[in-house]
PDB file of C-alpha atoms in Angstrom:
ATOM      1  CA  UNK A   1       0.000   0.000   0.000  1.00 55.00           C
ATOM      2  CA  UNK A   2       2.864   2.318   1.020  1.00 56.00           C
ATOM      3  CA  UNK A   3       4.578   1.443  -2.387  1.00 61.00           C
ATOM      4  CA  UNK A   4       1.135   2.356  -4.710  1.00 51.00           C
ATOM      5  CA  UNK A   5       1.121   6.007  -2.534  1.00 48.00           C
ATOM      6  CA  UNK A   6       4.412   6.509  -3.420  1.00 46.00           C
ATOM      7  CA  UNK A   7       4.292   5.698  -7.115  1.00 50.00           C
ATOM      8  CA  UNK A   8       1.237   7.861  -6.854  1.00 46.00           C
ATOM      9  CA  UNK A   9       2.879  10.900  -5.383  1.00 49.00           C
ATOM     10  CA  UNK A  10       5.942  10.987  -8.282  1.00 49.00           C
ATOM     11  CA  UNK A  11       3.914  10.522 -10.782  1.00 44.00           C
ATOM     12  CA  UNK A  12       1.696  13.616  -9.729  1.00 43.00           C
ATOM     13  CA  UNK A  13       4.795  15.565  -9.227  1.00 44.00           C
ATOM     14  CA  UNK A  14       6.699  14.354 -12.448  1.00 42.00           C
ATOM     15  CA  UNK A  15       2.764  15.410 -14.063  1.00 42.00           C
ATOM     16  CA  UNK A  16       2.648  18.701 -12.185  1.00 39.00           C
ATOM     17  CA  UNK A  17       6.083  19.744 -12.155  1.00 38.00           C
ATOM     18  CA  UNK A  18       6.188  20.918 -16.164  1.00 41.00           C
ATOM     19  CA  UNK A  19       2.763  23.239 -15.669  1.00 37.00           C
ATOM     20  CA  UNK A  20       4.361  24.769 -12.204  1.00 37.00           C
ATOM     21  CA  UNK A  21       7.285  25.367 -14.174  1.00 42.00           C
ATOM     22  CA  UNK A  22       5.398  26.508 -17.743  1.00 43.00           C
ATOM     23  CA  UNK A  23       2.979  28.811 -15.563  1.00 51.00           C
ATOM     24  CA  UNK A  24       6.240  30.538 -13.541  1.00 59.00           C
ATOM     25  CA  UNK A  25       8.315  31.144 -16.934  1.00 62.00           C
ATOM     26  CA  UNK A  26       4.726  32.734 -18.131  1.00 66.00           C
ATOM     27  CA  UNK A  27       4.516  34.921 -14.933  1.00 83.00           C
ATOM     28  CA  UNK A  28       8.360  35.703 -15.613  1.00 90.00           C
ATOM     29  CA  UNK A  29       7.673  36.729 -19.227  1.00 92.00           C
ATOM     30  CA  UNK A  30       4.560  38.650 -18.065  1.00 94.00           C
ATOM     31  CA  UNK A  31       6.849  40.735 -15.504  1.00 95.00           C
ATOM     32  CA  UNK A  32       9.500  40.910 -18.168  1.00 94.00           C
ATOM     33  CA  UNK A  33       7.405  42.141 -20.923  1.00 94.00           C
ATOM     34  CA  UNK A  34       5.534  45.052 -18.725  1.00 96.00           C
ATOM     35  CA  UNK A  35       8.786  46.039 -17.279  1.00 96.00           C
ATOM     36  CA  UNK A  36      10.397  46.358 -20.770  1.00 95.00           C
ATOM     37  CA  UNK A  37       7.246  48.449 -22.113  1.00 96.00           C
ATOM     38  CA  UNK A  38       7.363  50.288 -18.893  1.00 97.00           C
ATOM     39  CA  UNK A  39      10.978  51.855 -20.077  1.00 96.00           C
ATOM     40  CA  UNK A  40       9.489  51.818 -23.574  1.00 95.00           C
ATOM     41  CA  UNK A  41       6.855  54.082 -22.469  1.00 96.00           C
ATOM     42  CA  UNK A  42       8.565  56.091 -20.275  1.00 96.00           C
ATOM     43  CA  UNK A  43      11.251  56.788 -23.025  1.00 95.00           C
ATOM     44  CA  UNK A  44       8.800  57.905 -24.971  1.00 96.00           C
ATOM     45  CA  UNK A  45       6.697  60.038 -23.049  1.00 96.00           C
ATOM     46  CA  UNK A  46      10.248  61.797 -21.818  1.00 95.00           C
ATOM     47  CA  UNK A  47      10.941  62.307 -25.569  1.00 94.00           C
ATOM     48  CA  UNK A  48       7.806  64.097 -25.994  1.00 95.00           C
ATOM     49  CA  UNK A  49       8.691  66.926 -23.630  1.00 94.00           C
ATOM     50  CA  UNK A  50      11.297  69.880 -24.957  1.00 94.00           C
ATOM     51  CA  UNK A  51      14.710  69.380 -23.439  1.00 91.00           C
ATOM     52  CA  UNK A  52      15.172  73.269 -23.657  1.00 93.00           C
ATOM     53  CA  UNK A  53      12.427  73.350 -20.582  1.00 94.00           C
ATOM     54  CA  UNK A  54      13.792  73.980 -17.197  1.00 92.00           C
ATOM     55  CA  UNK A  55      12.716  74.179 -13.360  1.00 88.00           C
ATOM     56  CA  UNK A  56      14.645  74.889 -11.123  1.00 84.00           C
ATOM     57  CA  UNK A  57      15.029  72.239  -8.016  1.00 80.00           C
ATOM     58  CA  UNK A  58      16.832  72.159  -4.371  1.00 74.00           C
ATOM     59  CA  UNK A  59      16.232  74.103  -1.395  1.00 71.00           C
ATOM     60  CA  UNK A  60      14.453  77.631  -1.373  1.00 71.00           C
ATOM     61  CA  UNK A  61      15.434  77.646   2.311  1.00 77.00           C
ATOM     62  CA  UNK A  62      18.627  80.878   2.149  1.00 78.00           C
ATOM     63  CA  UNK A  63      21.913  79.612   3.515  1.00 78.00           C
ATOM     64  CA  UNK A  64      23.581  81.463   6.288  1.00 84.00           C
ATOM     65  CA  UNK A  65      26.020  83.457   3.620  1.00 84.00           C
ATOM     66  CA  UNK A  66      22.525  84.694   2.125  1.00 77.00           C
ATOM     67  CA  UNK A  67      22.937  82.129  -1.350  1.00 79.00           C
ATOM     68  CA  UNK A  68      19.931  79.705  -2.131  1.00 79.00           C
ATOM     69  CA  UNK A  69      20.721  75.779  -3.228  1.00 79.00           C
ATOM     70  CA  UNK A  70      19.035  76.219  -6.411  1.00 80.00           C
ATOM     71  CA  UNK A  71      20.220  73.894  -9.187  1.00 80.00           C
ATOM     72  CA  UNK A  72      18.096  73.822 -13.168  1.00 85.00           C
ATOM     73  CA  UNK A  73      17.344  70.554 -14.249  1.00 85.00           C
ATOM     74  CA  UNK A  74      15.616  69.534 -17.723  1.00 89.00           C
ATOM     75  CA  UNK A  75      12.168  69.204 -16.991  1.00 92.00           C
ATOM     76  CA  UNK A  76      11.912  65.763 -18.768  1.00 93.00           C
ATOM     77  CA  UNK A  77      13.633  64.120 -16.076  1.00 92.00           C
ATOM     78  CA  UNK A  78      13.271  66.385 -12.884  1.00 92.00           C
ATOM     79  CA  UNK A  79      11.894  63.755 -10.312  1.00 92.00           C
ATOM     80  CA  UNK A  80       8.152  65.763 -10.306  1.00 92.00           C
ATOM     81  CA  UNK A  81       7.939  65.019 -13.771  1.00 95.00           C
ATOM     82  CA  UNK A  82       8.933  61.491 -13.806  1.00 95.00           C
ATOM     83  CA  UNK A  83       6.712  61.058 -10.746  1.00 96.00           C
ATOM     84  CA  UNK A  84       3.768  62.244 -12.881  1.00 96.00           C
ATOM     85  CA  UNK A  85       4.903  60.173 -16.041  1.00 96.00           C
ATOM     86  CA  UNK A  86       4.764  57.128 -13.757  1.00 96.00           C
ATOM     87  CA  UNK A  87       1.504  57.368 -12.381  1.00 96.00           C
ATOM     88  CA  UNK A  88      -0.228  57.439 -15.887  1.00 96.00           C
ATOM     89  CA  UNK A  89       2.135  55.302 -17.681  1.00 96.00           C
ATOM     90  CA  UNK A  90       0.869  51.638 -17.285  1.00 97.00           C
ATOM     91  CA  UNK A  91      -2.779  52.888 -18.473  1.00 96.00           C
ATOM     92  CA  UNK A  92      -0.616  52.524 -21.952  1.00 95.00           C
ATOM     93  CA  UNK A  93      -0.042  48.672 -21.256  1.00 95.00           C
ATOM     94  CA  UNK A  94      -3.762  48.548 -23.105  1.00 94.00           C
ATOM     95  CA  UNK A  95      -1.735  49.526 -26.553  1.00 93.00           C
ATOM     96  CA  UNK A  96      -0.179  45.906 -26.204  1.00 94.00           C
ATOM     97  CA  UNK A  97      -0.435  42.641 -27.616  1.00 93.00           C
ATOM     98  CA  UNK A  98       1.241  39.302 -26.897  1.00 94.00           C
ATOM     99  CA  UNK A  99       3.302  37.629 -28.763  1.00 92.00           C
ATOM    100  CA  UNK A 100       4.630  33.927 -28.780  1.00 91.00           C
ATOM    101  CA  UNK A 101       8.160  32.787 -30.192  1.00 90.00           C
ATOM    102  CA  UNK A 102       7.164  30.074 -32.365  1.00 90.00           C
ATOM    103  CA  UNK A 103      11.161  28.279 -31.238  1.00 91.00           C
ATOM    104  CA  UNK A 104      11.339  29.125 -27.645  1.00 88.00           C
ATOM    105  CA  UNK A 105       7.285  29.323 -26.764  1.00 87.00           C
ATOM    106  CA  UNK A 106       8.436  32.545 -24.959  1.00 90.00           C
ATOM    107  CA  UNK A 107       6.026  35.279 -24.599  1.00 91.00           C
ATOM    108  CA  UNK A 108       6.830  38.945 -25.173  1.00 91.00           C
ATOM    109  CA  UNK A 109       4.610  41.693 -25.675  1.00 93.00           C
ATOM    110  CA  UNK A 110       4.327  44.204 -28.147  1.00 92.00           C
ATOM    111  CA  UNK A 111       2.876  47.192 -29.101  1.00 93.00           C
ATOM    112  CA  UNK A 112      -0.390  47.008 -31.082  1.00 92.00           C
ATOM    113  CA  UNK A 113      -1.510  50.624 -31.104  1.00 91.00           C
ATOM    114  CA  UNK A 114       1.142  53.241 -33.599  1.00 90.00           C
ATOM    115  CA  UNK A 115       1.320  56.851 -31.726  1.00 89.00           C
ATOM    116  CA  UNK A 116       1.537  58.222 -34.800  1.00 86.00           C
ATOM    117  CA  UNK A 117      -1.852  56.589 -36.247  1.00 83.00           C
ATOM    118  CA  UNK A 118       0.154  55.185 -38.953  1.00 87.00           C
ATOM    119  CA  UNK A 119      -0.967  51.197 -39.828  1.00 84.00           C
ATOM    120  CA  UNK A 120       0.446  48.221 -38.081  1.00 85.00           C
ATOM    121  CA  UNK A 121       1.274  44.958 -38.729  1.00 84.00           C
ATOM    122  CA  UNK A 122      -0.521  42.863 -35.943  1.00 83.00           C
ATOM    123  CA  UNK A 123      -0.119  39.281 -37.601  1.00 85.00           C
ATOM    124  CA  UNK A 124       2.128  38.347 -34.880  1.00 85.00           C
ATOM    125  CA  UNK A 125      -0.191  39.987 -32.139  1.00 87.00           C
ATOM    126  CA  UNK A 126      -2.282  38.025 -29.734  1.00 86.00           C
ATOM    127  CA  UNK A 127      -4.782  40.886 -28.859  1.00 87.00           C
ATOM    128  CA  UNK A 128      -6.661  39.625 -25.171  1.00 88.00           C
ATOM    129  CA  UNK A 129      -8.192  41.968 -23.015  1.00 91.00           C
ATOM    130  CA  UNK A 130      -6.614  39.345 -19.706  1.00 93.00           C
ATOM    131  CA  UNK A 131      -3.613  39.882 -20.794  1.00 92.00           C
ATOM    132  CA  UNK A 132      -3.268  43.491 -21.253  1.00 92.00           C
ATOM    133  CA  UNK A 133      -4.996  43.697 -17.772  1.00 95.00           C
ATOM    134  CA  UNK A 134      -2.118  41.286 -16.644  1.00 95.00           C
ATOM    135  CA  UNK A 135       0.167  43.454 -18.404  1.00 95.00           C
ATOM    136  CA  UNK A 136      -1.208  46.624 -16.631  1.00 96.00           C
ATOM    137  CA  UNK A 137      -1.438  45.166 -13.044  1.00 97.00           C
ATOM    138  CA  UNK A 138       2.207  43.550 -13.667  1.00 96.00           C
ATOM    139  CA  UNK A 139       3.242  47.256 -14.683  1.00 97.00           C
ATOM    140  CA  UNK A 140       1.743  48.775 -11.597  1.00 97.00           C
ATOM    141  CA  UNK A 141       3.266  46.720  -9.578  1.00 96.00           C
ATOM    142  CA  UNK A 142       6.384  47.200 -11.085  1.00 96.00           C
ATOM    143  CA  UNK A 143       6.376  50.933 -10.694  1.00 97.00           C
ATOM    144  CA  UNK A 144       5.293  50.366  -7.165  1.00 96.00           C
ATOM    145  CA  UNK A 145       7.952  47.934  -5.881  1.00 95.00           C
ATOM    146  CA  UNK A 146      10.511  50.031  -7.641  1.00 95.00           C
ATOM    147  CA  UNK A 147       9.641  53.737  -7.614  1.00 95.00           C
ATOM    148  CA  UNK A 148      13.246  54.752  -6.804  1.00 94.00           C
ATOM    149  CA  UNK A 149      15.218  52.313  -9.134  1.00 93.00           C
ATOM    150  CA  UNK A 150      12.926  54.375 -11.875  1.00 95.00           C
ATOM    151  CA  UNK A 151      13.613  57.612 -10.814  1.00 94.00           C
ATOM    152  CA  UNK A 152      17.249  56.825 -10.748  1.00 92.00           C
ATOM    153  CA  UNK A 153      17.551  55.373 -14.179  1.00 93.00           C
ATOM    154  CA  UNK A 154      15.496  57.904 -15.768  1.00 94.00           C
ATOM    155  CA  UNK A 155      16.671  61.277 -13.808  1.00 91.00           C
ATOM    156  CA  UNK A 156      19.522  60.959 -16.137  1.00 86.00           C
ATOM    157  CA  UNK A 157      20.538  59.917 -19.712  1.00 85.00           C
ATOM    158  CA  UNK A 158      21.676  56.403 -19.594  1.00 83.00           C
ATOM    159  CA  UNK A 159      21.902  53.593 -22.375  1.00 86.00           C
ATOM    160  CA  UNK A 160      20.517  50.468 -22.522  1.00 88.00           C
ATOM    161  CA  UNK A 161      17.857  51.261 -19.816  1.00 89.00           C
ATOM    162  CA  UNK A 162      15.450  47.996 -20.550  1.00 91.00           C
ATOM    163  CA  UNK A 163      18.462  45.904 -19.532  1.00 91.00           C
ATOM    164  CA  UNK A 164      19.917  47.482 -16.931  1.00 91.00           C
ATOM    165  CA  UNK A 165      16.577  48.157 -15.309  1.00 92.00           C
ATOM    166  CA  UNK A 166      14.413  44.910 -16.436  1.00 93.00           C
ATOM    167  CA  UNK A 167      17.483  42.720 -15.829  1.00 91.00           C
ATOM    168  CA  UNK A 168      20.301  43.635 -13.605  1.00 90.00           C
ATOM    169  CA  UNK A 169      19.359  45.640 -10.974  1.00 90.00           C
ATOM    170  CA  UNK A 170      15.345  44.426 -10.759  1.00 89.00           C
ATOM    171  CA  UNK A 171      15.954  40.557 -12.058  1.00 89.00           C
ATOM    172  CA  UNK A 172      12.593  40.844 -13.747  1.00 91.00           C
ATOM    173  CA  UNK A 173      14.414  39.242 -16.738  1.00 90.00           C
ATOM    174  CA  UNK A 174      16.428  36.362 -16.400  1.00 77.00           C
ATOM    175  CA  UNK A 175      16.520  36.261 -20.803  1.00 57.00           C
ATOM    176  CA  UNK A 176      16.687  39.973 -21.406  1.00 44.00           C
ATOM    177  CA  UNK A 177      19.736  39.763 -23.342  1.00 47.00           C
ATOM    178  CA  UNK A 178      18.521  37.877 -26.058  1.00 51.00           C
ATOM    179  CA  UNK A 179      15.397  40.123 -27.069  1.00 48.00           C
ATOM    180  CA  UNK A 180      16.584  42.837 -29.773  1.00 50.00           C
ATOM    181  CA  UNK A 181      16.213  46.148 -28.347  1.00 46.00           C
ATOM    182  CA  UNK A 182      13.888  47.482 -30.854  1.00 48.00           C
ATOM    183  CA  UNK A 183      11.326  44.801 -29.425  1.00 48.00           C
ATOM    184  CA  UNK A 184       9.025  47.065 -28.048  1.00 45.00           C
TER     185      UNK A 184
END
């Protein structure tokens, strides 16, 4: 009897094991691919703003000698602005679609919706209203768990953003490296 319960047990782990496995690569991919059009986003709205726009940020408190700590900044990436950007930004998860790699079975997620209104081609695009809600919940979450990483990365200038954010310093994306970075 003790011999048929454990024959039992490996086979319903040996069954069970793959989907456990399957459905944590798919929650992987999902935090991957929201991150990734997180920076996309971001990027983009930053873009949209002119870089000859300043505001001036620091104290307004006067210093003993009489001099104020006032420093300009580029609106585009003062820390207000970014703060704003992030708040609205994953309500543009809904301009996504998912995609599967027909090799790997990986899913990534791309955009669906042109900002310019110019045609796209959406053969490869899985278009779900689940999982752009995914995608938007995974993005919220994102920007909640790692407000500051997202100031810091975007308060400045700084290349390859997707994988230095989405993989090395939030390890949101163990396969990163091997998406081109014109993805999204």
């Amino acid at each position: 009897m003790r011999e048929a319960a454990v024959l039992l047990a490996s086979c319903v782990a040996v069954c069970l094991l793959p989907s456990f496995s399957l459905s944590a690569r798919q929650g992987q991919d999902l935090r991957c691919g929201a991150c990734r059009a997180l920076v996309d986003e971001m990027d983009w709205a930053i873009s949209q703003i002119d870089p000859k726009k300043m505001i001036q940020t620091g104290s307004f408190r006067i210093n003993p000698d009489g001099s104020q700590s006032i420093r300009e900044v580029p609106l585009a990436r003062s820390e207000g602005n970014l703060l704003e950007l992030m708040e609205r930004v994953c309500e543009r998860m809904e301009d996504y679609g998912e995609r599967t790699d027909p090799s790997t079975n990986r899913k990534s997620y791309i955009r669906v919706k042109s900002r310019t209104g110019e045609p796209m081609d959406l053969s490869e695009a899985t278009l779900d209203s689940r999982v752009t809600s995914s995608l938007k919940f995974a993005c919220e979450t994102i920007v909640e768990h790692h407000e500051d990483e997202l100031i810091e990365f975007f308060s400045h200038e700084t290349d390859n953003v997707k994988d230095e954010l989405c993989s090395k310093r939030t390890d949101l994306c163990d396969h990163a490296l091997n998406i081109p970075h014109d993805e999204l």
